[in-house]
mmCIF file of C-alpha atoms in Angstrom:
data_model
loop_
_atom_site.group_PDB
_atom_site.id
_atom_site.type_symbol
_atom_site.label_atom_id
_atom_site.label_comp_id
_atom_site.label_asym_id
_atom_site.label_seq_id
_atom_site.Cartn_x
_atom_site.Cartn_y
_atom_site.Cartn_z
ATOM 1 C CA MET N 83 104.569 84.601 78.460
ATOM 2 C CA GLY N 84 107.248 87.254 78.867
ATOM 3 C CA GLY N 85 110.236 87.418 81.184
ATOM 4 C CA VAL N 86 110.059 88.935 84.661
ATOM 5 C CA VAL N 87 112.815 91.395 85.554
ATOM 6 C CA ILE N 88 113.690 93.124 88.814
ATOM 7 C CA THR N 89 113.953 96.891 88.458
ATOM 8 C CA GLY N 90 114.146 98.015 92.067
ATOM 9 C CA ALA N 91 114.448 96.864 95.661
ATOM 10 C CA GLY N 92 113.797 98.247 99.113
ATOM 11 C CA VAL N 93 114.881 97.058 102.568
ATOM 12 C CA LEU N 94 114.513 97.899 106.230
ATOM 13 C CA SER N 95 116.274 95.463 108.570
ATOM 14 C CA CYS N 96 118.089 95.265 111.890
ATOM 15 C CA VAL N 97 121.459 95.774 110.151
ATOM 16 C CA ALA N 98 120.668 98.233 107.351
ATOM 17 C CA ASP N 99 118.002 100.407 105.792
ATOM 18 C CA SER N 100 118.880 100.012 102.108
ATOM 19 C CA PRO N 101 119.753 97.140 99.724
ATOM 20 C CA PRO N 102 123.403 98.212 99.372
ATOM 21 C CA GLY N 103 123.645 98.623 103.137
ATOM 22 C CA LEU N 104 122.177 95.167 103.688
ATOM 23 C CA HIS N 105 124.648 93.495 101.358
ATOM 24 C CA ALA N 106 127.569 95.389 102.882
ATOM 25 C CA ALA N 107 126.562 94.380 106.417
ATOM 26 C CA LEU N 108 126.152 90.735 105.441
ATOM 27 C CA ARG N 109 129.510 90.742 103.635
ATOM 28 C CA GLU N 110 131.135 92.053 106.810
ATOM 29 C CA GLY N 111 129.401 89.432 108.959
ATOM 30 C CA ARG N 112 127.714 92.145 111.014
ATOM 31 C CA SER N 113 124.986 90.777 113.289
ATOM 32 C CA GLY N 114 121.832 92.717 114.144
ATOM 33 C CA LEU N 115 120.876 90.410 117.011
ATOM 34 C CA LYS N 116 120.860 92.209 120.356
ATOM 35 C CA PRO N 117 118.931 92.434 123.646
ATOM 36 C CA ILE N 118 115.329 93.497 123.077
ATOM 37 C CA GLU N 119 114.232 96.991 124.102
ATOM 38 C CA LEU N 120 110.749 97.117 122.536
ATOM 39 C CA PHE N 121 109.269 95.081 125.393
ATOM 40 C CA SER N 122 110.340 93.274 128.555
ATOM 41 C CA THR N 123 111.745 89.742 128.311
ATOM 42 C CA GLU N 124 111.844 89.228 132.071
ATOM 43 C CA GLY N 125 111.150 85.617 132.963
ATOM 44 C CA LEU N 126 111.804 84.391 129.440
ATOM 45 C CA GLY N 127 114.771 82.243 128.436
ATOM 46 C CA CYS N 128 115.449 84.157 125.225
ATOM 47 C CA ARG N 129 116.375 87.848 125.310
ATOM 48 C CA GLN N 130 117.776 88.663 121.877
ATOM 49 C CA ALA N 131 116.136 89.529 118.594
ATOM 50 C CA GLY N 132 116.685 91.356 115.323
ATOM 51 C CA GLU N 133 115.042 94.581 116.481
ATOM 52 C CA ILE N 134 115.183 97.656 114.251
ATOM 53 C CA ARG N 135 116.395 100.531 116.356
ATOM 54 C CA PRO N 136 116.453 103.379 116.338
ATOM 55 C CA PHE N 137 113.437 103.588 114.052
ATOM 56 C CA GLU N 138 111.971 107.040 113.481
ATOM 57 C CA PRO N 139 109.378 106.710 110.697
ATOM 58 C CA ARG N 140 109.372 110.421 109.889
ATOM 59 C CA ASP N 141 113.023 110.222 108.900
ATOM 60 C CA TYR N 142 111.847 108.094 105.980
ATOM 61 C CA LEU N 143 108.218 109.055 105.431
ATOM 62 C CA GLY N 144 108.214 112.786 106.064
ATOM 63 C CA GLU N 145 105.493 114.804 107.751
ATOM 64 C CA ARG N 146 102.405 113.070 106.389
ATOM 65 C CA ASN N 147 99.849 111.803 108.899
ATOM 66 C CA LEU N 148 101.193 108.589 110.447
ATOM 67 C CA ARG N 149 98.538 108.230 113.137
ATOM 68 C CA PRO N 150 96.493 105.569 111.295
ATOM 69 C CA ILE N 151 99.668 103.645 110.364
ATOM 70 C CA ASP N 152 100.993 101.053 112.825
ATOM 71 C CA ARG N 153 104.535 99.671 113.090
ATOM 72 C CA THR N 154 104.071 96.892 110.529
ATOM 73 C CA SER N 155 102.737 99.276 107.909
ATOM 74 C CA ARG N 156 105.432 101.847 108.651
ATOM 75 C CA LEU N 157 108.147 99.262 108.056
ATOM 76 C CA LEU N 158 106.498 98.314 104.779
ATOM 77 C CA LEU N 159 106.088 101.896 103.597
ATOM 78 C CA VAL N 160 109.824 102.514 103.982
ATOM 79 C CA ALA N 161 110.753 99.491 101.858
ATOM 80 C CA ALA N 162 108.063 100.223 99.270
ATOM 81 C CA GLY N 163 109.202 103.816 98.889
ATOM 82 C CA GLN N 164 112.785 102.688 98.295
ATOM 83 C CA ALA N 165 111.781 100.087 95.712
ATOM 84 C CA LEU N 166 109.590 102.513 93.783
ATOM 85 C CA LYS N 167 112.302 105.155 93.765
ATOM 86 C CA ALA N 168 115.016 102.686 92.721
ATOM 87 C CA ALA N 169 112.833 101.486 89.848
ATOM 88 C CA GLY N 170 112.234 105.048 88.720
ATOM 89 C CA TYR N 171 108.516 104.436 88.971
ATOM 90 C CA THR N 172 106.548 107.686 89.001
ATOM 91 C CA ALA N 173 102.921 108.739 88.900
ATOM 92 C CA GLU N 174 103.432 109.490 85.206
ATOM 93 C CA ASP N 175 104.577 105.901 84.604
ATOM 94 C CA ALA N 176 101.461 104.605 86.343
ATOM 95 C CA ALA N 177 99.256 106.806 84.161
ATOM 96 C CA MET N 178 101.026 105.574 81.010
ATOM 97 C CA SER N 179 100.586 101.974 82.092
ATOM 98 C CA GLU N 180 96.886 102.507 82.711
ATOM 99 C CA LYS N 181 96.388 104.169 79.341
ATOM 100 C CA ARG N 182 98.402 101.540 77.468
ATOM 101 C CA SER N 183 97.013 98.304 78.862
ATOM 102 C CA GLU N 184 94.677 99.000 81.770
ATOM 103 C CA LYS N 185 97.219 97.208 83.994
ATOM 104 C CA GLU N 186 98.240 99.243 86.982
ATOM 105 C CA LEU N 187 101.013 98.989 89.538
ATOM 106 C CA GLY N 188 100.119 96.650 92.411
ATOM 107 C CA LEU N 189 101.515 94.787 95.407
ATOM 108 C CA VAL N 190 101.853 91.169 96.516
ATOM 109 C CA LEU N 191 102.830 91.067 100.185
ATOM 110 C CA GLY N 192 103.953 88.136 102.287
ATOM 111 C CA THR N 193 103.426 88.216 106.051
ATOM 112 C CA THR N 194 102.900 85.698 108.833
ATOM 113 C CA PHE N 195 100.908 87.770 111.314
ATOM 114 C CA CYS N 196 100.875 91.297 109.833
ATOM 115 C CA SER N 197 99.749 93.765 112.538
ATOM 116 C CA VAL N 198 99.436 91.217 115.341
ATOM 117 C CA ARG N 199 100.327 93.807 117.988
ATOM 118 C CA THR N 200 97.514 96.081 116.826
ATOM 119 C CA ILE N 201 95.101 93.166 116.600
ATOM 120 C CA ALA N 202 95.927 92.096 120.161
ATOM 121 C CA GLU N 203 95.603 95.637 121.492
ATOM 122 C CA PHE N 204 92.238 96.133 119.790
ATOM 123 C CA ASP N 205 90.918 92.862 121.244
ATOM 124 C CA ARG N 206 92.381 93.605 124.666
ATOM 125 C CA ARG N 207 90.689 96.982 124.933
ATOM 126 C CA GLY N 208 87.391 95.604 123.711
ATOM 127 C CA LEU N 209 87.414 92.766 126.236
ATOM 128 C CA GLN N 210 88.672 94.750 129.221
ATOM 129 C CA LEU N 211 86.993 98.123 128.748
ATOM 130 C CA GLY N 212 84.170 97.432 126.331
ATOM 131 C CA PRO N 213 83.675 97.985 122.604
ATOM 132 C CA SER N 214 83.306 101.747 122.933
ATOM 133 C CA TYR N 215 86.940 102.010 124.101
ATOM 134 C CA ALA N 216 88.398 100.072 121.171
ATOM 135 C CA SER N 217 90.194 102.501 118.857
ATOM 136 C CA PRO N 218 88.758 102.865 115.336
ATOM 137 C CA PHE N 219 92.326 103.506 114.155
ATOM 138 C CA ASP N 220 93.288 100.075 115.466
ATOM 139 C CA PHE N 221 90.307 98.414 113.825
ATOM 140 C CA ALA N 222 91.477 99.425 110.350
ATOM 141 C CA ASN N 223 94.741 97.554 110.997
ATOM 142 C CA SER N 224 93.208 94.451 112.564
ATOM 143 C CA VAL N 225 93.084 92.341 109.390
ATOM 144 C CA ILE N 226 95.970 90.450 107.843
ATOM 145 C CA ASN N 227 95.938 92.496 104.620
ATOM 146 C CA ALA N 228 96.006 95.835 106.469
ATOM 147 C CA ALA N 229 99.636 96.653 105.659
ATOM 148 C CA ALA N 230 99.180 95.940 101.957
ATOM 149 C CA GLY N 231 96.108 98.138 101.924
ATOM 150 C CA GLN N 232 97.872 100.966 103.752
ATOM 151 C CA ALA N 233 100.754 100.834 101.263
ATOM 152 C CA ALA N 234 98.334 100.960 98.345
ATOM 153 C CA ILE N 235 96.651 104.044 99.811
ATOM 154 C CA TRP N 236 99.955 105.742 100.657
ATOM 155 C CA PHE N 237 101.528 105.283 97.212
ATOM 156 C CA GLY N 238 98.395 105.217 95.068
ATOM 157 C CA LEU N 239 98.817 101.594 93.972
ATOM 158 C CA ARG N 240 95.622 100.884 92.063
ATOM 159 C CA GLY N 241 96.468 97.458 90.687
ATOM 160 C CA SER N 242 96.226 93.972 92.138
ATOM 161 C CA ASN N 243 96.634 93.985 95.931
ATOM 162 C CA THR N 244 97.272 90.561 97.439
ATOM 163 C CA THR N 245 98.432 89.316 100.833
ATOM 164 C CA VAL N 246 100.025 85.874 101.157
ATOM 165 C CA SER N 247 100.454 84.176 104.534
ATOM 166 C CA ALA N 248 102.643 81.070 104.440
ATOM 167 C CA GLY N 249 104.683 81.435 107.607
ATOM 168 C CA GLU N 250 108.422 81.802 107.129
ATOM 169 C CA ALA N 251 107.939 81.088 103.413
ATOM 170 C CA SER N 252 105.569 84.045 102.879
ATOM 171 C CA GLY N 253 108.123 86.344 101.233
ATOM 172 C CA LEU N 254 109.216 83.844 98.591
ATOM 173 C CA ALA N 255 105.567 82.862 98.065
ATOM 174 C CA ALA N 256 104.712 86.503 97.338
ATOM 175 C CA ILE N 257 107.552 86.832 94.813
ATOM 176 C CA ALA N 258 106.437 83.616 93.091
ATOM 177 C CA HIS N 259 102.796 84.729 92.937
ATOM 178 C CA ALA N 260 103.728 88.132 91.551
ATOM 179 C CA ALA N 261 105.998 86.595 88.921
ATOM 180 C CA ASP N 262 103.152 84.340 87.792
ATOM 181 C CA GLN N 263 100.777 87.284 87.439
ATOM 182 C CA ILE N 264 103.282 89.143 85.277
ATOM 183 C CA ARG N 265 104.254 86.130 83.171
ATOM 184 C CA GLY N 266 100.570 85.363 82.618
ATOM 185 C CA GLY N 267 99.909 88.872 81.329
ATOM 186 C CA ARG N 268 97.680 89.915 84.239
ATOM 187 C CA ALA N 269 100.031 92.651 85.452
ATOM 188 C CA ASP N 270 102.877 94.767 84.096
ATOM 189 C CA ALA N 271 104.521 95.672 87.408
ATOM 190 C CA LEU N 272 104.135 94.473 91.000
ATOM 191 C CA LEU N 273 105.959 95.140 94.220
ATOM 192 C CA ALA N 274 106.577 91.777 95.882
ATOM 193 C CA GLY N 275 108.185 90.671 99.131
ATOM 194 C CA GLY N 276 107.299 90.669 102.796
ATOM 195 C CA VAL N 277 107.017 92.450 106.113
ATOM 196 C CA GLU N 278 106.890 91.510 109.795
ATOM 197 C CA GLU N 279 107.042 93.436 113.054
ATOM 198 C CA LEU N 280 108.703 92.369 116.289
ATOM 199 C CA CYS N 281 106.236 92.462 119.165
ATOM 200 C CA PHE N 282 105.559 90.888 122.540
ATOM 201 C CA GLU N 283 102.650 88.762 121.337
ATOM 202 C CA SER N 284 104.585 87.058 118.550
ATOM 203 C CA PHE N 285 107.678 86.651 120.722
ATOM 204 C CA VAL N 286 105.831 84.984 123.588
ATOM 205 C CA GLY N 287 103.917 82.714 121.224
ATOM 206 C CA HIS N 288 107.115 81.423 119.649
ATOM 207 C CA PHE N 289 108.758 81.158 123.069
ATOM 208 C CA ARG N 290 105.931 79.035 124.471
ATOM 209 C CA ALA N 291 106.069 76.826 121.397
ATOM 210 C CA GLY N 292 109.754 76.154 122.163
ATOM 211 C CA ARG N 293 110.960 77.640 118.868
ATOM 212 C CA LEU N 294 113.178 80.453 120.159
ATOM 213 C CA CYS N 295 116.822 79.894 121.020
ATOM 214 C CA GLY N 296 117.156 78.978 124.682
ATOM 215 C CA SER N 297 113.381 78.595 125.118
ATOM 216 C CA ARG N 298 113.659 74.995 126.260
ATOM 217 C CA GLY N 299 115.773 75.747 129.288
ATOM 218 C CA GLU N 300 119.200 75.300 127.671
ATOM 219 C CA GLY N 301 120.452 78.585 129.108
ATOM 220 C CA GLU N 302 122.727 79.340 126.166
ATOM 221 C CA GLU N 303 121.120 80.912 123.109
ATOM 222 C CA VAL N 304 122.551 79.456 119.876
ATOM 223 C CA PRO N 305 120.506 80.813 116.929
ATOM 224 C CA ILE N 306 123.163 79.917 114.340
ATOM 225 C CA PRO N 307 121.689 78.168 111.276
ATOM 226 C CA LEU N 308 123.078 74.693 110.487
ATOM 227 C CA HIS N 309 125.230 74.798 113.653
ATOM 228 C CA ALA N 310 125.879 71.579 115.535
ATOM 229 C CA ARG N 311 124.586 73.111 118.804
ATOM 230 C CA ARG N 312 121.736 75.238 117.415
ATOM 231 C CA ASN N 313 118.744 75.407 119.731
ATOM 232 C CA GLY N 314 116.180 77.642 118.051
ATOM 233 C CA PHE N 315 115.954 80.979 116.289
ATOM 234 C CA ALA N 316 116.128 84.614 117.296
ATOM 235 C CA LEU N 317 112.962 86.422 116.224
ATOM 236 C CA ALA N 318 113.338 89.519 114.058
ATOM 237 C CA GLU N 319 111.475 92.150 112.089
ATOM 238 C CA GLY N 320 111.900 93.890 108.780
ATOM 239 C CA ALA N 321 110.541 94.636 105.334
ATOM 240 C CA ALA N 322 111.954 93.790 101.919
ATOM 241 C CA LEU N 323 110.399 94.296 98.489
ATOM 242 C CA LEU N 324 111.371 93.772 94.872
ATOM 243 C CA MET N 325 109.876 95.683 91.969
ATOM 244 C CA LEU N 326 108.986 93.002 89.421
ATOM 245 C CA GLU N 327 108.121 94.012 85.868
ATOM 246 C CA ASP N 328 107.389 92.510 82.518
ATOM 247 C CA ALA N 329 110.673 92.738 80.603
ATOM 248 C CA ALA N 330 109.090 94.515 77.631
ATOM 249 C CA SER N 331 107.309 97.053 79.836
ATOM 250 C CA ALA N 332 110.501 97.742 81.784
ATOM 251 C CA ALA N 333 112.419 98.270 78.537
ATOM 252 C CA GLU N 334 109.731 100.653 77.311
ATOM 253 C CA ARG N 335 110.157 102.685 80.502
ATOM 254 C CA GLY N 336 113.924 102.593 80.232
ATOM 255 C CA ALA N 337 113.995 101.140 83.739
ATOM 256 C CA PRO N 338 117.203 99.822 85.332
ATOM 257 C CA VAL N 339 117.363 96.022 85.527
ATOM 258 C CA LEU N 340 118.954 94.391 88.576
ATOM 259 C CA GLY N 341 118.176 90.789 87.674
ATOM 260 C CA GLU N 342 115.329 88.499 86.750
ATOM 261 C CA VAL N 343 113.071 85.860 88.259
ATOM 262 C CA LEU N 344 113.866 82.721 86.297
ATOM 263 C CA GLY N 345 111.535 80.243 87.961
ATOM 264 C CA HIS N 346 109.878 79.065 91.146
ATOM 265 C CA GLY N 347 108.300 76.017 92.727
ATOM 266 C CA SER N 348 106.183 75.222 95.772
ATOM 267 C CA ALA N 349 104.989 72.227 97.748
ATOM 268 C CA PHE N 350 103.463 71.428 101.118
ATOM 269 C CA ALA N 351 104.275 68.948 103.874
ATOM 270 C CA PRO N 352 100.953 67.772 105.375
ATOM 271 C CA ARG N 353 102.719 66.152 108.334
ATOM 272 C CA ARG N 354 105.532 67.576 110.421
ATOM 273 C CA THR N 355 107.941 64.718 109.787
ATOM 274 C CA GLN N 356 111.384 64.587 108.237
ATOM 275 C CA GLU N 357 110.133 62.569 105.272
ATOM 276 C CA ASP N 358 107.285 64.961 104.468
ATOM 277 C CA ALA N 359 109.184 68.206 105.070
ATOM 278 C CA ALA N 360 112.332 67.195 103.176
ATOM 279 C CA GLY N 361 110.176 65.816 100.391
ATOM 280 C CA ALA N 362 108.279 69.108 100.085
ATOM 281 C CA VAL N 363 111.531 71.084 99.826
ATOM 282 C CA ALA N 364 112.853 68.666 97.210
ATOM 283 C CA ARG N 365 109.670 68.991 95.132
ATOM 284 C CA ALA N 366 109.763 72.786 95.351
ATOM 285 C CA VAL N 367 113.389 72.902 94.159
ATOM 286 C CA ARG N 368 112.760 70.483 91.294
ATOM 287 C CA LEU N 369 109.719 72.490 90.176
ATOM 288 C CA ALA N 370 111.721 75.724 90.291
ATOM 289 C CA LEU N 371 114.475 74.219 88.132
ATOM 290 C CA ALA N 372 111.927 72.887 85.650
ATOM 291 C CA ASP N 373 110.117 76.219 85.557
ATOM 292 C CA ALA N 374 113.415 77.981 84.784
ATOM 293 C CA GLY N 375 114.490 75.344 82.271
ATOM 294 C CA LEU N 376 117.689 74.709 84.227
ATOM 295 C CA GLY N 377 119.635 71.729 85.456
ATOM 296 C CA THR N 378 121.203 71.302 88.880
ATOM 297 C CA GLU N 379 124.611 72.258 87.458
ATOM 298 C CA ASP N 380 123.237 75.679 86.436
ATOM 299 C CA VAL N 381 122.756 76.894 90.027
ATOM 300 C CA ASP N 382 125.764 78.852 91.278
ATOM 301 C CA CYS N 383 124.833 79.535 94.912
ATOM 302 C CA LEU N 384 122.155 78.878 97.478
ATOM 303 C CA SER N 385 120.400 80.941 100.166
ATOM 304 C CA VAL N 386 118.596 78.736 102.675
ATOM 305 C CA SER N 387 115.925 79.794 105.159
ATOM 306 C CA ALA N 388 117.642 77.865 107.950
ATOM 307 C CA ASN N 389 117.330 79.839 111.197
ATOM 308 C CA GLY N 390 118.692 77.641 113.987
ATOM 309 C CA SER N 391 115.707 75.327 114.273
ATOM 310 C CA VAL N 392 116.904 71.857 115.227
ATOM 311 C CA ASP N 393 114.511 70.002 112.927
ATOM 312 C CA GLY N 394 113.748 72.659 110.326
ATOM 313 C CA ASP N 395 117.368 73.317 109.351
ATOM 314 C CA LEU N 396 118.046 69.609 108.892
ATOM 315 C CA TRP N 397 114.869 68.902 106.944
ATOM 316 C CA GLU N 398 115.447 71.808 104.564
ATOM 317 C CA ALA N 399 119.037 70.715 103.949
ATOM 318 C CA LEU N 400 118.007 67.111 103.317
ATOM 319 C CA GLY N 401 115.364 68.243 100.821
ATOM 320 C CA ILE N 402 117.843 70.411 98.930
ATOM 321 C CA SER N 403 120.357 67.572 98.840
ATOM 322 C CA GLU N 404 117.697 65.204 97.527
ATOM 323 C CA ALA N 405 116.758 67.622 94.730
ATOM 324 C CA LEU N 406 120.255 68.726 93.706
ATOM 325 C CA GLY N 407 122.030 65.403 94.162
ATOM 326 C CA PRO N 408 125.865 65.526 94.084
ATOM 327 C CA ARG N 409 125.742 69.260 93.216
ATOM 328 C CA ALA N 410 124.503 70.022 96.740
ATOM 329 C CA ALA N 411 127.751 68.861 98.321
ATOM 330 C CA ASP N 412 129.889 71.679 96.940
ATOM 331 C CA LEU N 413 127.343 74.402 96.187
ATOM 332 C CA PRO N 414 128.218 77.671 98.016
ATOM 333 C CA VAL N 415 125.588 78.212 100.729
ATOM 334 C CA THR N 416 124.568 81.156 102.873
ATOM 335 C CA ALA N 417 122.016 81.517 105.669
ATOM 336 C CA ILE N 418 121.521 85.218 106.364
ATOM 337 C CA LYS N 419 119.310 84.614 109.411
ATOM 338 C CA SER N 420 122.557 84.029 111.275
ATOM 339 C CA MET N 421 122.860 87.834 111.253
ATOM 340 C CA LEU N 422 119.276 89.035 110.696
ATOM 341 C CA GLY N 423 117.295 86.558 112.788
ATOM 342 C CA GLU N 424 113.999 84.988 111.749
ATOM 343 C CA ALA N 425 111.933 87.822 110.265
ATOM 344 C CA LEU N 426 109.085 85.471 109.316
ATOM 345 C CA GLY N 427 107.130 87.021 106.434
ATOM 346 C CA ALA N 428 109.956 89.426 105.610
ATOM 347 C CA SER N 429 112.647 86.745 105.437
ATOM 348 C CA GLY N 430 112.088 85.625 101.842
ATOM 349 C CA GLY N 431 112.270 89.193 100.593
ATOM 350 C CA LEU N 432 115.473 89.732 102.566
ATOM 351 C CA GLN N 433 116.972 86.567 101.041
ATOM 352 C CA ALA N 434 116.080 87.779 97.549
ATOM 353 C CA VAL N 435 117.498 91.276 98.026
ATOM 354 C CA ALA N 436 120.692 89.854 99.523
ATOM 355 C CA LEU N 437 121.099 87.479 96.569
ATOM 356 C CA LEU N 438 120.822 90.407 94.153
ATOM 357 C CA GLY N 439 123.912 91.819 95.869
ATOM 358 C CA THR N 440 125.728 88.511 95.427
ATOM 359 C CA LEU N 441 124.780 88.305 91.751
ATOM 360 C CA ALA N 442 126.084 91.844 91.285
ATOM 361 C CA ASP N 443 129.503 91.511 92.924
ATOM 362 C CA GLY N 444 130.132 87.791 93.505
ATOM 363 C CA ALA N 445 130.346 88.114 97.302
ATOM 364 C CA LEU N 446 128.353 85.438 99.139
ATOM 365 C CA PRO N 447 127.966 86.154 102.881
ATOM 366 C CA GLY N 448 129.189 83.544 105.313
ATOM 367 C CA ILE N 449 127.441 82.153 108.393
ATOM 368 C CA PRO N 450 129.319 83.727 111.328
ATOM 369 C CA GLY N 451 130.186 81.311 114.122
ATOM 370 C CA LEU N 452 129.256 78.231 112.101
ATOM 371 C CA ASP N 453 130.322 74.797 113.326
ATOM 372 C CA LEU N 454 128.520 72.746 110.681
ATOM 373 C CA ASP N 455 126.350 69.913 111.971
ATOM 374 C CA ASP N 456 127.706 66.596 110.692
ATOM 375 C CA ASP N 457 124.170 65.593 109.665
ATOM 376 C CA ILE N 458 123.779 68.635 107.389
ATOM 377 C CA PRO N 459 124.655 67.607 103.793
ATOM 378 C CA LEU N 460 125.403 71.165 102.614
ATOM 379 C CA HIS N 461 129.192 71.182 102.751
ATOM 380 C CA GLY N 462 129.404 74.480 100.903
ATOM 381 C CA ALA N 463 128.140 76.297 103.997
ATOM 382 C CA GLY N 464 130.937 78.203 105.703
ATOM 383 C CA GLY N 465 131.559 80.794 108.342
ATOM 384 C CA SER N 466 133.363 83.274 106.121
ATOM 385 C CA ILE N 467 132.482 85.290 103.050
ATOM 386 C CA ARG N 468 133.276 83.657 99.710
ATOM 387 C CA ARG N 469 134.070 85.142 96.334
ATOM 388 C CA ILE N 470 132.212 83.260 93.624
ATOM 389 C CA THR N 471 131.134 83.617 90.016
ATOM 390 C CA ALA N 472 127.359 83.705 90.206
ATOM 391 C CA ARG N 473 124.804 84.118 87.429
ATOM 392 C CA ARG N 474 121.973 82.096 88.938
ATOM 393 C CA ALA N 475 121.017 81.866 92.621
ATOM 394 C CA LEU N 476 118.528 79.613 94.368
ATOM 395 C CA ALA N 477 116.585 80.732 97.461
ATOM 396 C CA THR N 478 114.639 78.173 99.492
ATOM 397 C CA ALA N 479 112.217 78.404 102.392
ATOM 398 C CA LEU N 480 110.542 75.885 104.665
ATOM 399 C CA SER N 481 107.964 77.160 107.127
ATOM 400 C CA THR N 482 107.129 75.686 110.506
ATOM 401 C CA ASP N 483 103.701 74.687 109.218
ATOM 402 C CA GLY N 484 104.977 72.891 106.123
ATOM 403 C CA HIS N 485 105.067 75.414 103.270
ATOM 404 C CA ALA N 486 108.076 74.939 100.975
ATOM 405 C CA PHE N 487 109.095 77.429 98.289
ATOM 406 C CA ALA N 488 112.038 77.808 95.953
ATOM 407 C CA VAL N 489 112.820 80.818 93.742
ATOM 408 C CA ILE N 490 115.636 81.118 91.222
ATOM 409 C CA LEU N 491 117.039 84.575 90.484
ATOM 410 C CA GLY N 492 119.343 85.371 87.598
ATOM 411 C CA SER N 493 121.792 88.056 86.583
ATOM 412 C CA LEU N 494 121.493 89.628 83.157
ATOM 413 C CA SER N 495 125.247 90.258 82.902
#
């Protein structure tokens, strides 16, 4: 099995629309959380989110026909286009790859709900007005792999096309799955990451479940990860993709190399309890270290998926501490959802792209406004940016429904 390198990245988020812009915003502690304008929040206890605005798709995608493409797919197309361009991947490269090994460029996409707004609208029209009034354009986007399919059509991606849905862990799950395909010789190059749109349906669902900040009648919204007074997360949207390639194939293309995927691990918590959830995170981290052939002392920094959830943040931290032992106490930690919000399927990709910035320049974003919960055993979490020497970075994710993933990225310098 060969190594898996990262040759490009693409991002669209509430704070920036490029990987360098994302890292710069996070370094500065710039928050993208703001009052929602996409839909009304009247009568709801939470009013802020990581909404991307202004968002004019034609500024990024040109004058091609966007009518069949909904918001989720448009977000994804922007990130995919950036990643392909950054990797220097052209139609000629795809033709060479096909001729050489019959392995073509593909996509592994993580998403929680994909085009849930389109799905809801299609169902609503069908129920209220009858099937003849349901839009055929909406129907094409009413399946969870719609965005991945639209991206494949748009960019001519003829290789493996896979959609992974593992809640907030979907993005890291997609990167892990893509890395396995490449290491196993089943693909030469795959875009991997995640996408999620912000919409009324998703927002209200999370609000009614009591997961959003201030949704339990607290009044104050405190979506600060690991904070002593955190009371839920701020929902967000975005898209983030990495171009993953077999190291030998990338070298043959003369492609730029931003880093590499060293290892990954996954586990599942069948019950929503502290013991199960923390245990799943610990298993995922241990498996990732074993897969990479590393010890706990080899990890230089950590990006957690903590989002302000009262239980989730604690359980993830306890699992990491269990896996890393004494190393967890002083390991530099960041939680970028403090500025980006909970972008669900896109979050893992955003963590990965942000960590590439840290590996490149040694700047690890802080957690603005952090007053660390005494029960959180990650003492390396801080409110301000830190300058560190980082060659290997660990990203973790724990979803509401029990999926735990860990991915280790490395710098080649």
